Coordinates of C-alpha atoms in Angstrom, one line a residue:
Chain A
M12 CA -72.8 -20.4 97.5
T13 CA -72.0 -17.9 99.7
P14 CA -74.4 -14.6 100.2
P15 CA -73.2 -11.3 98.8
P16 CA -71.4 -9.2 100.7
A17 CA -73.1 -6.7 102.8
E18 CA -72.2 -3.1 100.5
S19 CA -72.8 -4.9 97.3
V20 CA -76.5 -5.7 98.6
A21 CA -76.3 -1.6 99.8
A22 CA -75.1 -0.6 96.4
M23 CA -78.1 -3.0 94.7
I24 CA -80.6 -1.2 96.6
R25 CA -79.3 2.3 96.6
P26 CA -80.4 4.6 93.5
T27 CA -77.6 5.2 91.3
P28 CA -76.8 8.9 91.4
V29 CA -77.8 11.4 88.7
A30 CA -75.7 14.3 87.2
H31 CA -72.6 12.1 85.9
D32 CA -70.8 14.8 83.3
S33 CA -67.4 14.3 82.5
Q34 CA -65.1 17.4 81.6
V35 CA -65.2 17.0 77.6
N36 CA -69.1 17.2 77.1
R37 CA -69.0 20.2 79.1
D38 CA -66.4 22.5 77.5
L39 CA -67.4 21.0 73.8
L40 CA -71.3 21.4 74.3
R41 CA -71.3 24.9 75.8
V42 CA -70.0 26.1 72.0
M43 CA -73.3 25.6 71.3
E44 CA -75.0 27.7 73.5
G45 CA -76.3 31.2 73.7
A46 CA -75.4 33.3 71.3
S47 CA -73.5 37.0 71.6
L48 CA -74.5 39.7 69.7
G49 CA -71.5 39.4 67.4
Y50 CA -72.9 35.8 66.0
F51 CA -76.0 38.0 65.2
A52 CA -74.3 40.6 63.7
L53 CA -71.9 37.6 61.0
V54 CA -75.2 36.0 60.8
A55 CA -76.3 38.8 59.3
L56 CA -73.4 40.0 57.2
A57 CA -73.4 36.8 55.9
V58 CA -77.0 36.7 54.7
G59 CA -77.4 39.9 53.8
A60 CA -74.4 38.8 51.0
M61 CA -76.6 35.7 50.2
L62 CA -79.5 37.6 49.4
A63 CA -77.9 40.6 47.8
A64 CA -76.2 37.4 45.3
G65 CA -79.8 36.9 45.5
G66 CA -81.1 39.6 44.2
V67 CA -78.9 40.1 41.4
W68 CA -79.0 36.8 40.0
I69 CA -83.2 37.1 40.0
W70 CA -82.5 40.3 38.0
Q71 CA -79.4 37.9 35.9
V72 CA -82.2 35.1 34.9
Y73 CA -84.6 38.1 34.0
E74 CA -82.2 39.7 31.7
G75 CA -79.8 37.6 30.4
L76 CA -76.0 36.5 31.0
G77 CA -75.4 39.5 29.2
I78 CA -75.4 41.8 32.6
A79 CA -72.4 39.1 33.2
G80 CA -68.8 40.0 31.7
Y81 CA -69.4 37.1 29.3
K82 CA -68.3 38.3 25.8
H83 CA -66.6 37.1 23.1
P84 CA -64.4 35.0 23.7
V85 CA -64.3 34.0 27.2
F86 CA -67.5 32.4 28.1
W87 CA -66.7 30.7 31.2
G88 CA -65.9 33.5 33.5
A89 CA -66.0 34.6 37.1
Y90 CA -68.8 31.5 38.0
I91 CA -66.8 29.1 36.5
V92 CA -63.6 30.5 38.4
T93 CA -65.6 30.3 41.6
F94 CA -67.2 27.2 40.9
V95 CA -63.6 25.4 40.7
F96 CA -62.6 28.0 44.3
W97 CA -65.6 25.8 46.1
V98 CA -65.0 22.7 44.9
G99 CA -61.3 22.6 45.7
I100 CA -62.4 24.1 49.7
A101 CA -64.3 20.9 49.9
H102 CA -61.4 18.9 50.3
A103 CA -59.9 19.5 53.2
G104 CA -62.9 17.6 55.4
T105 CA -62.6 14.7 53.2
L106 CA -58.8 14.4 53.2
I107 CA -58.3 14.9 56.8
S108 CA -61.7 12.3 57.4
A109 CA -60.9 9.7 55.2
I110 CA -57.0 10.0 54.4
L111 CA -55.8 10.2 57.7
Y112 CA -58.6 8.3 59.5
L113 CA -56.9 5.7 56.9
F114 CA -53.3 6.3 58.0
R115 CA -54.1 6.8 61.4
A116 CA -53.0 10.2 62.5
K117 CA -54.9 11.3 65.5
W118 CA -54.1 14.4 65.4
R119 CA -57.3 15.1 62.7
N120 CA -59.6 14.3 66.0
A121 CA -60.1 17.9 66.4
I122 CA -60.5 19.1 62.9
N123 CA -62.4 16.8 61.3
R124 CA -65.8 17.6 62.2
S125 CA -65.6 20.8 61.7
A126 CA -63.9 19.9 58.3
E127 CA -66.0 17.8 57.4
A128 CA -69.1 20.3 57.5
M129 CA -67.0 22.9 55.4
T130 CA -66.9 20.0 52.5
V131 CA -70.6 19.6 52.4
F132 CA -71.1 23.4 52.7
A133 CA -68.4 24.0 50.1
V134 CA -70.5 21.7 47.7
L135 CA -73.6 23.1 48.3
T136 CA -72.2 26.9 47.2
A137 CA -69.9 25.1 44.6
A138 CA -73.1 23.6 43.3
Q139 CA -75.2 27.3 43.0
F140 CA -72.7 28.1 40.6
L141 CA -73.4 25.1 37.7
G142 CA -77.3 26.4 38.0
I143 CA -75.8 30.2 38.1
H144 CA -73.6 29.7 35.2
V145 CA -75.5 28.0 33.0
G146 CA -77.8 31.1 32.4
R147 CA -81.1 29.4 31.4
I148 CA -81.4 28.0 35.2
W149 CA -85.3 26.1 34.0
K150 CA -83.5 23.9 31.5
S151 CA -80.7 22.7 34.1
Y152 CA -82.1 19.6 34.3
F153 CA -80.9 18.7 30.9
I154 CA -77.6 17.1 32.4
L155 CA -79.3 14.9 33.5
P156 CA -80.0 11.5 32.3
Y157 CA -83.9 11.2 32.9
P158 CA -86.3 9.5 30.3
N159 CA -88.1 11.9 28.4
Q160 CA -91.0 12.1 25.5
R161 CA -87.8 12.8 23.3
A162 CA -86.3 9.6 23.4
L163 CA -82.7 11.8 24.3
W164 CA -80.2 10.9 26.2
V165 CA -76.5 12.7 27.7
N166 CA -73.3 12.4 26.2
F167 CA -71.3 10.7 28.2
K168 CA -68.2 11.3 26.5
S169 CA -68.6 15.0 28.1
P170 CA -66.2 15.8 30.8
L171 CA -69.0 18.3 31.8
L172 CA -70.9 14.9 32.4
W173 CA -68.0 13.4 34.1
D174 CA -68.0 16.1 36.4
T175 CA -71.9 16.3 37.2
F176 CA -71.9 12.2 38.0
A177 CA -68.5 13.5 40.2
I178 CA -69.8 16.5 42.2
T179 CA -73.5 14.8 42.8
T180 CA -71.5 11.9 44.6
Y181 CA -69.1 13.7 46.9
A182 CA -72.0 15.9 48.1
T183 CA -74.0 12.8 48.6
I184 CA -70.8 11.1 50.6
S185 CA -69.8 13.5 52.3
I186 CA -73.4 14.1 53.8
V187 CA -73.3 10.4 54.9
F188 CA -69.8 10.9 56.2
F189 CA -70.3 14.2 57.9
Y190 CA -73.6 12.2 59.6
V191 CA -72.6 9.1 60.2
G192 CA -69.7 10.6 62.4
L193 CA -71.9 12.8 63.5
V194 CA -74.7 10.2 65.3
P195 CA -72.4 9.0 68.6
D196 CA -72.3 12.9 69.2
L197 CA -75.8 13.6 68.8
A198 CA -76.3 11.2 71.4
I199 CA -74.7 13.2 73.8
A200 CA -76.2 16.3 73.2
R201 CA -79.6 14.5 73.2
D202 CA -79.0 13.2 76.8
R203 CA -77.9 16.9 78.1
A204 CA -80.9 19.0 75.9
T205 CA -83.7 20.3 77.0
G206 CA -86.9 21.8 74.4
W207 CA -86.6 21.4 70.7
R208 CA -82.9 20.4 70.6
K209 CA -83.9 17.4 72.6
L210 CA -86.5 16.6 69.6
L211 CA -84.3 17.3 67.0
Y212 CA -81.4 15.2 68.5
T213 CA -83.3 12.1 69.6
V214 CA -84.5 12.1 66.2
L215 CA -81.2 12.5 64.9
S216 CA -79.7 10.5 66.9
L217 CA -81.7 7.3 65.7
G218 CA -82.0 6.2 69.8
W219 CA -77.5 5.8 69.1
Q220 CA -76.7 4.0 73.2
G221 CA -73.2 3.3 72.5
T222 CA -73.8 -0.5 72.6
S223 CA -70.7 -3.0 71.0
K224 CA -73.2 -4.4 68.5
Q225 CA -73.7 0.0 67.2
W226 CA -70.3 0.9 67.5
K227 CA -68.8 -2.4 65.6
A228 CA -71.3 -1.3 62.9
H229 CA -70.1 2.2 63.2
N230 CA -66.6 1.3 63.4
R231 CA -66.8 -0.8 60.5
T232 CA -69.1 1.7 58.2
V233 CA -66.5 4.6 59.4
L234 CA -64.2 2.4 57.9
H235 CA -65.2 1.8 54.4
L236 CA -66.8 5.3 53.8
S237 CA -63.0 6.2 54.4
G238 CA -61.8 3.7 51.9
L239 CA -64.6 4.7 49.7
A240 CA -64.2 8.6 49.8
T241 CA -60.0 8.7 49.4
P242 CA -60.3 7.7 46.0
L243 CA -62.9 9.4 45.9
V244 CA -61.8 13.0 46.5
L245 CA -59.0 12.3 44.5
S246 CA -61.1 11.7 41.8
V247 CA -63.3 14.8 41.7
H248 CA -60.6 17.8 41.2
S249 CA -59.1 15.4 38.7
V250 CA -62.3 15.2 36.8
V251 CA -63.0 19.4 37.9
S252 CA -59.4 19.4 36.2
W253 CA -60.6 17.5 32.9
D254 CA -62.9 19.9 32.0
F255 CA -60.1 22.1 30.8
A256 CA -57.9 19.6 30.0
M257 CA -60.0 17.8 27.8
S258 CA -60.3 20.5 25.5
I259 CA -57.7 21.9 23.1
V260 CA -57.2 25.5 24.8
P261 CA -53.7 26.2 25.3
G262 CA -53.3 26.0 28.5
W263 CA -55.3 24.2 29.6
H264 CA -54.7 20.9 27.0
A265 CA -51.8 19.1 29.9
T266 CA -52.0 15.6 31.1
I267 CA -50.3 17.1 34.7
F268 CA -53.9 19.2 35.0
A269 CA -55.5 15.9 37.6
P270 CA -52.3 16.0 39.7
Y271 CA -52.1 19.9 40.1
F272 CA -55.5 20.4 40.4
V273 CA -56.0 17.9 43.5
A274 CA -52.8 19.3 45.1
G275 CA -54.2 22.8 44.6
A276 CA -57.9 21.9 46.6
I277 CA -56.0 20.7 49.7
F278 CA -54.0 23.4 49.2
S279 CA -56.9 25.6 49.3
G280 CA -59.1 23.4 51.7
F281 CA -56.4 23.3 54.4
A282 CA -56.2 27.8 54.1
M283 CA -59.9 27.5 54.7
V284 CA -59.7 25.1 57.7
L285 CA -57.2 27.6 59.0
T286 CA -59.1 30.1 58.2
M287 CA -62.2 29.4 59.4
M288 CA -60.7 27.3 62.7
I289 CA -58.6 30.2 63.9
P290 CA -61.2 32.6 65.3
V291 CA -63.6 29.8 66.1
R292 CA -61.2 28.5 68.6
R293 CA -59.7 32.0 70.1
I294 CA -64.5 33.1 70.3
F295 CA -65.1 29.4 72.0
G296 CA -61.9 29.1 73.9
L297 CA -61.3 25.8 72.7
E298 CA -57.1 25.8 73.5
A299 CA -57.6 22.6 74.9
Y300 CA -58.8 20.9 72.2
I301 CA -57.8 22.1 69.0
T302 CA -54.1 23.0 70.2
D303 CA -51.2 24.5 68.5
Y304 CA -50.0 21.8 67.0
H305 CA -52.6 20.3 65.3
F306 CA -52.7 24.2 63.6
E307 CA -48.4 23.2 62.9
N308 CA -49.5 20.1 61.1
M309 CA -52.1 21.9 59.1
S310 CA -49.5 24.2 58.5
R311 CA -47.2 21.5 57.6
F312 CA -49.9 20.2 55.0
L313 CA -49.5 24.1 53.5
L314 CA -46.1 23.2 52.9
L315 CA -46.2 20.4 51.1
T316 CA -49.1 20.8 48.5
S317 CA -47.5 25.0 48.2
I318 CA -44.5 22.9 46.5
I319 CA -46.4 20.1 44.7
V320 CA -48.7 23.1 44.0
G321 CA -45.3 25.5 42.8
Y322 CA -43.7 22.7 41.0
A323 CA -47.2 22.3 38.9
Y324 CA -46.6 26.1 38.2
G325 CA -42.9 25.7 36.7
A326 CA -43.6 22.5 34.8
E327 CA -46.3 24.2 32.9
Y328 CA -43.9 27.0 31.6
F329 CA -41.7 24.2 31.1
M330 CA -43.9 21.9 28.9
A331 CA -45.0 25.3 27.1
W332 CA -40.8 26.3 26.5
Y333 CA -40.0 22.4 26.1
S334 CA -43.1 22.0 23.4
N335 CA -42.0 24.2 20.8
V336 CA -46.0 24.9 20.1
E337 CA -46.8 28.9 19.0
A338 CA -50.3 28.9 20.2
E339 CA -48.8 27.0 24.4
Q340 CA -45.2 29.3 24.4
S341 CA -47.3 32.7 23.8
S342 CA -50.3 31.7 26.1
F343 CA -48.0 31.8 28.9
W344 CA -45.5 34.4 28.1
L345 CA -48.9 36.8 28.2
R346 CA -49.9 35.2 31.5
A347 CA -46.9 36.5 33.0
F348 CA -46.7 39.7 31.5
G349 CA -50.1 39.5 29.6
P350 CA -53.3 41.8 30.6
Y351 CA -53.9 39.7 33.6
W352 CA -50.6 40.0 35.4
V353 CA -51.2 41.2 38.1
S354 CA -53.3 37.6 38.6
T355 CA -50.5 35.7 37.7
W356 CA -48.3 37.7 40.2
V357 CA -50.8 37.7 43.0
M358 CA -51.6 33.9 42.1
I359 CA -47.3 32.8 41.9
L360 CA -46.9 34.8 45.6
C361 CA -49.2 33.6 47.8
N362 CA -49.1 30.2 46.5
G363 CA -45.8 29.1 45.9
V364 CA -43.8 32.2 47.5
F365 CA -45.2 33.0 50.9
P366 CA -46.0 29.5 52.3
Q367 CA -42.1 28.4 51.7
L368 CA -42.1 30.9 55.3
L369 CA -42.9 27.9 56.9
W370 CA -40.4 26.1 56.7
F371 CA -39.5 28.0 59.6
K372 CA -40.8 25.9 62.8
R373 CA -41.2 29.9 64.4
L374 CA -44.0 30.7 61.6
R375 CA -45.3 27.4 61.9
T376 CA -46.8 27.9 65.7
N377 CA -47.3 31.9 64.7
I378 CA -50.7 31.7 65.0
P379 CA -51.8 35.3 63.8
F380 CA -49.5 34.6 60.8
L381 CA -51.2 31.7 59.9
F382 CA -54.1 33.4 59.9
V383 CA -52.9 36.1 57.6
L384 CA -51.5 33.2 55.6
S385 CA -54.3 31.5 55.2
M386 CA -56.5 34.3 53.8
L387 CA -53.4 34.9 51.9
I388 CA -53.1 31.4 50.0
N389 CA -57.5 31.9 49.7
V390 CA -56.7 34.8 47.3
G391 CA -54.2 33.1 45.7
M392 CA -56.2 30.1 44.6
W393 CA -58.4 32.0 43.8
F394 CA -56.5 33.9 41.7
E395 CA -55.4 30.5 40.1
R396 CA -58.2 29.4 38.7
Y397 CA -59.1 33.2 37.4
V398 CA -56.0 32.8 36.1
I399 CA -56.0 29.2 33.9
I400 CA -59.9 29.7 33.2
I401 CA -59.5 33.3 31.4
T402 CA -56.4 34.0 30.6
G403 CA -56.6 30.1 28.6
L404 CA -59.5 31.7 27.0
S405 CA -59.2 34.9 26.0
R406 CA -55.9 34.3 24.4
E407 CA -56.4 31.1 22.3
Y408 CA -54.7 29.7 18.3
D409 CA -56.0 33.5 16.6
P410 CA -55.0 36.3 17.2
A411 CA -57.9 37.9 14.9
V412 CA -60.4 36.3 17.6
W413 CA -58.5 37.6 21.0
G414 CA -60.2 39.6 23.9
I415 CA -60.0 41.3 27.0
Y416 CA -62.1 39.9 30.1
T417 CA -63.1 41.7 33.3
P418 CA -66.0 40.5 35.8
S419 CA -69.0 42.6 35.7
W420 CA -70.7 44.1 39.1
P421 CA -73.4 41.4 38.6
E422 CA -70.8 38.8 39.5
L423 CA -68.6 40.3 41.5
V424 CA -72.1 40.4 43.7
I425 CA -72.7 36.7 43.6
V426 CA -69.3 35.6 44.4
A427 CA -69.2 37.5 47.4
G428 CA -72.3 36.3 48.0
S429 CA -70.8 32.6 47.7
F430 CA -69.1 33.4 50.5
G431 CA -72.2 34.9 52.7
F432 CA -73.7 31.4 51.1
F433 CA -70.9 29.0 53.1
C434 CA -70.4 31.3 55.7
Q435 CA -74.3 31.1 57.3
F436 CA -74.3 27.4 57.2
F437 CA -70.9 27.2 58.8
L438 CA -72.0 30.2 61.7
L439 CA -75.6 27.4 62.1
F440 CA -72.8 24.5 62.2
L441 CA -71.9 25.6 65.0
K442 CA -74.8 26.5 67.3
V443 CA -76.1 23.0 66.5
F444 CA -73.5 20.3 65.9
P445 CA -71.0 19.4 68.4
V446 CA -67.9 21.9 66.5
V447 CA -65.6 19.4 67.8
A448 CA -65.8 15.4 67.5
I449 CA -66.2 14.1 70.7
A450 CA -66.3 10.7 71.6
E451 CA -63.2 10.8 68.9
V452 CA -61.4 13.2 71.9
K453 CA -63.2 11.4 74.5
E454 CA -61.5 7.8 73.2
L455 CA -57.6 9.5 73.3
E456 CA -58.4 10.7 77.0
I457 CA -60.2 7.4 78.0
H458 CA -56.6 5.4 76.4
A459 CA -54.5 8.0 78.3
R460 CA -56.4 7.6 81.4
A461 CA -55.7 3.8 81.5
H462 CA -52.3 4.4 80.9
G463 CA -51.9 7.0 83.4
E464 CA -52.8 4.2 85.7
G465 CA -50.0 1.9 84.5
H466 CA -52.1 -0.4 82.5
Chain B
M4 CA -84.6 -13.2 84.7
P5 CA -82.9 -10.2 86.2
Q6 CA -80.4 -8.0 84.6
L7 CA -77.4 -6.8 86.2
L8 CA -75.7 -3.3 85.3
G9 CA -71.7 -3.3 86.5
V10 CA -70.2 0.2 86.0
F11 CA -65.9 0.5 84.9
E12 CA -63.9 3.2 84.2
Q13 CA -61.6 1.5 82.0
P14 CA -62.2 -0.7 78.8
D15 CA -60.1 -3.5 79.2
H16 CA -62.2 -3.7 82.9
V17 CA -65.1 -4.4 80.5
A18 CA -63.7 -6.5 77.6
G19 CA -62.4 -8.8 80.7
A20 CA -65.3 -8.8 82.4
A21 CA -67.9 -9.6 79.6
R22 CA -65.3 -12.4 77.7
R23 CA -65.5 -13.9 81.7
L24 CA -69.1 -13.9 81.7
R25 CA -69.1 -15.7 78.3
D26 CA -66.9 -18.2 79.7
R27 CA -69.3 -19.0 81.9
G28 CA -72.4 -19.3 79.3
Y29 CA -74.2 -16.2 79.8
T30 CA -74.9 -15.1 76.5
E31 CA -77.7 -12.0 76.7
I32 CA -74.2 -9.7 77.1
E33 CA -74.9 -5.8 76.6
T34 CA -72.5 -2.8 77.0
F35 CA -72.1 1.0 76.3
S36 CA -69.4 2.9 75.6
P37 CA -69.2 6.4 75.3
S38 CA -66.3 6.2 72.7
P39 CA -65.0 3.5 70.1
F40 CA -63.5 0.7 71.5
P41 CA -63.1 -2.2 69.4
E42 CA -61.8 -4.2 72.4
V43 CA -64.9 -3.9 74.3
D44 CA -66.8 -4.7 70.9
D45 CA -65.2 -8.0 70.7
A46 CA -65.2 -9.2 73.5
V47 CA -68.9 -9.2 73.8
D48 CA -69.3 -10.7 70.1
E49 CA -66.1 -11.4 68.2
K50 CA -67.5 -11.8 64.7
P51 CA -67.7 -9.2 62.3
S52 CA -70.1 -6.5 62.2
G53 CA -71.4 -7.8 58.0
V54 CA -71.6 -4.0 57.0
R55 CA -68.7 -5.0 54.6
L56 CA -70.9 -7.5 52.6
F57 CA -73.5 -4.5 52.2
T58 CA -70.7 -2.3 51.0
L59 CA -69.5 -4.9 48.5
I60 CA -72.7 -5.4 46.8
G61 CA -73.6 -1.4 46.7
G62 CA -70.0 -1.8 44.8
L63 CA -70.7 -4.1 42.4
A64 CA -74.3 -2.5 42.0
G65 CA -73.1 0.5 41.0
V66 CA -70.0 -0.3 38.8
V67 CA -72.5 -2.8 36.9
T68 CA -75.5 -0.1 36.5
G69 CA -72.3 2.6 35.8
Y70 CA -71.0 0.6 32.6
A71 CA -74.6 -0.5 31.7
L72 CA -76.3 3.1 31.7
T73 CA -73.8 4.8 30.0
I74 CA -73.8 1.8 27.3
W75 CA -77.1 1.8 26.4
M76 CA -77.8 5.1 26.4
A77 CA -75.4 6.1 24.2
N78 CA -76.6 3.2 21.6
D79 CA -80.3 3.9 22.5
W80 CA -79.3 7.9 21.3
Q81 CA -76.4 7.7 19.0
I82 CA -74.4 10.4 18.6
M83 CA -71.2 10.6 17.0
L84 CA -68.4 11.8 18.0
G85 CA -65.2 12.3 17.1
G86 CA -65.8 8.4 15.1
K87 CA -65.7 7.2 18.1
P88 CA -67.5 3.8 19.5
F89 CA -70.8 4.6 20.7
S90 CA -69.8 1.7 23.6
S91 CA -66.7 3.2 24.4
I92 CA -65.2 1.9 28.0
P93 CA -62.5 4.9 29.0
P94 CA -64.9 7.5 29.6
Y95 CA -67.5 5.5 30.7
T96 CA -65.4 4.3 33.4
I97 CA -66.0 7.5 35.1
I98 CA -69.3 7.3 35.1
A99 CA -68.5 3.6 36.1
F100 CA -66.0 5.0 39.2
E101 CA -68.4 6.9 40.3
L102 CA -71.5 5.4 40.8
T103 CA -69.5 2.2 42.2
I104 CA -68.4 5.0 45.1
L105 CA -71.7 6.3 45.7
F106 CA -74.0 3.2 45.5
G107 CA -70.9 1.4 48.0
G108 CA -71.1 4.4 50.4
L109 CA -74.9 4.4 49.9
M110 CA -75.2 0.7 51.2
T111 CA -72.5 1.4 53.3
L112 CA -74.7 3.5 55.3
I113 CA -77.9 1.1 55.0
G114 CA -75.3 -2.0 56.4
L115 CA -75.2 0.8 59.6
F116 CA -78.8 0.9 60.4
V117 CA -79.3 -2.7 59.8
R118 CA -76.6 -4.4 61.8
G119 CA -75.9 -1.6 64.1
G120 CA -79.9 -2.0 64.6
L121 CA -80.5 2.0 64.0
P122 CA -83.1 3.4 64.7
S123 CA -83.6 2.2 67.9
F124 CA -87.0 3.2 68.7
R125 CA -86.7 1.9 72.4
M126 CA -83.7 2.7 75.0
H127 CA -82.4 0.2 76.9
P128 CA -83.7 0.2 80.4
A129 CA -80.0 0.5 82.4
Y130 CA -78.8 3.0 79.4
S131 CA -78.5 6.7 81.5
Q132 CA -76.6 9.6 80.6
R133 CA -73.2 8.3 82.2
F134 CA -72.5 6.2 79.3
S135 CA -72.5 9.2 77.0
A136 CA -70.3 10.7 79.6
E137 CA -66.9 9.0 80.3
D138 CA -68.4 5.7 82.0
F139 CA -69.0 2.2 80.2
G140 CA -71.9 -0.2 81.2
L141 CA -72.1 -4.0 80.7
V142 CA -75.3 -5.6 81.1
V143 CA -76.3 -9.3 81.7
R144 CA -79.1 -10.6 82.3
C145 CA -79.4 -13.8 84.7
R146 CA -81.4 -16.2 86.6
E147 CA -82.4 -15.1 90.0
R148 CA -80.1 -17.4 92.0
D149 CA -76.8 -16.5 90.0
V150 CA -77.4 -12.7 90.8
P151 CA -74.7 -12.5 93.6
E152 CA -71.9 -15.0 92.0
I153 CA -72.1 -12.0 89.0
D154 CA -71.9 -9.2 91.7
A155 CA -68.7 -10.6 92.6
L156 CA -67.0 -11.3 89.4
L157 CA -68.1 -7.7 87.8
R158 CA -66.6 -6.6 91.2
D159 CA -63.5 -8.3 90.6
H160 CA -63.1 -7.1 86.9
H161 CA -62.6 -3.2 89.0
A162 CA -66.7 -2.5 88.6
M163 CA -67.2 1.0 90.7
E164 CA -70.7 0.3 90.8
V165 CA -73.3 -2.8 90.6
S166 CA -77.0 -2.9 90.6
L167 CA -80.3 -4.3 89.3
V168 CA -81.9 -3.2 86.4
E169 CA -85.5 -2.1 86.9
A170 CA -87.3 -4.1 83.9

């Protein structure tokens, strides 16, 4: 046997040099460092909005739902509108993470982490509204099938119960999905952190070392969770739509509701991702990771889902006319020309008409335009749910029981507070977890490096 | 027995080295990758991860629980609704579907823990933060007299550095 070459023996004796790091790690972990005055101002604003809403909610618990704008015949108001709005927002994260993962669309890497985080926070926000809406919060656990001394069980034929199962499943699975994806990135942060962060990331990263066994199990887990989350994301907003479609209220009782709601959810979710990520990219200088190409791809999704939603608006009117059911026809006529015409036209313009501008590539790559458009879509999608819920309930079959609903100021404070509730989590997320999936971005870089060297 | 650590820049180099070592009969191989590279994981061990069994068991448990829960509860506390049978399959399918996803997802997470050896309370002595940067590592346990041979083999597969791991 030949002795080892001299330089290899020398290399064995020489200690390994320290401070190995990569540009990707440095760039993306830097987002978590420090916090400017502006950041604290935003946190104060978000927490302030949430506390104001919390105060009004405590008053509502004390006084009862009378202080909300609920009055006969409209007993589903702004709270349910906002619940559906936030559940819709929650759909983009899972779509990007699960469906685009299964389609091997690599461009999702730049945005999947933040979109997953938004999913988790949006579901949490939506869940608050179930408690707020039922009024008697201390009885809200009655919706769960738990053993009780009266030997009662819940009614599994009710869409509201399907909704309970869909929302709790969605919240659980999106948290699991978010966390599993985070583990390798938390290990990256752990290796570089000091102080309380070191402790936090050491515990949360579960001793991840990127061994073959760990990666193999991780890849499989992500694949299976994607496979499970894909039908789940389509089912959740379908089940929410059945809360309406299973009734016989004119304007609600339509088989188109499930696909219509799912497309709308994806539409609003992508708009919210754009609304949040355009400023984040600008403030933290992430242009090298979240490029205009990513925003353009998201705007294509907006265009596609806008067409589906616009088609659904048209199909609803066609079906109302074609059905020859007078209640259905007058419900849709009053939507466009009745007391809620403003909401209806805001919905049609923001969701169906303005996004058509995205046919132009110049506008798809115009970031300020996308930001403004995404804000308009957020507004439009809130009004879509407002139109569906309020016009349906206030104009049912018998004109003698028609009524007018206007949101009361406590409702509006709580709705505004929900944005604070959502934003405080997102602001915290920016400073505690890596905002871009570092390990996945690196995967592309290493591939590029291997091919660059001519393998 | 000593352990040798080779540091690599490219995933296919690690995979090649791992394959070669296994051909030579070295079984105690461990790799460190900064990102998921299935070719590296398969070179160390081509057996599937085993997570799929957990997902399957969870999913099946979910669908059974979903139907059992709804049918039993609806018959235990009978509410007549629109003349429909107490054991109505179509509405209960929604509950069964959601529980399939819920249990399947949670069991997949347990599968990750069990099959991926997480949480792991002891860090490998050869692990360092360079492997959460951009380098790949390969650790192999061998007899003292094989050290020079493996050193040469690793360098042959474009290892940037080879060092002995202090136990």
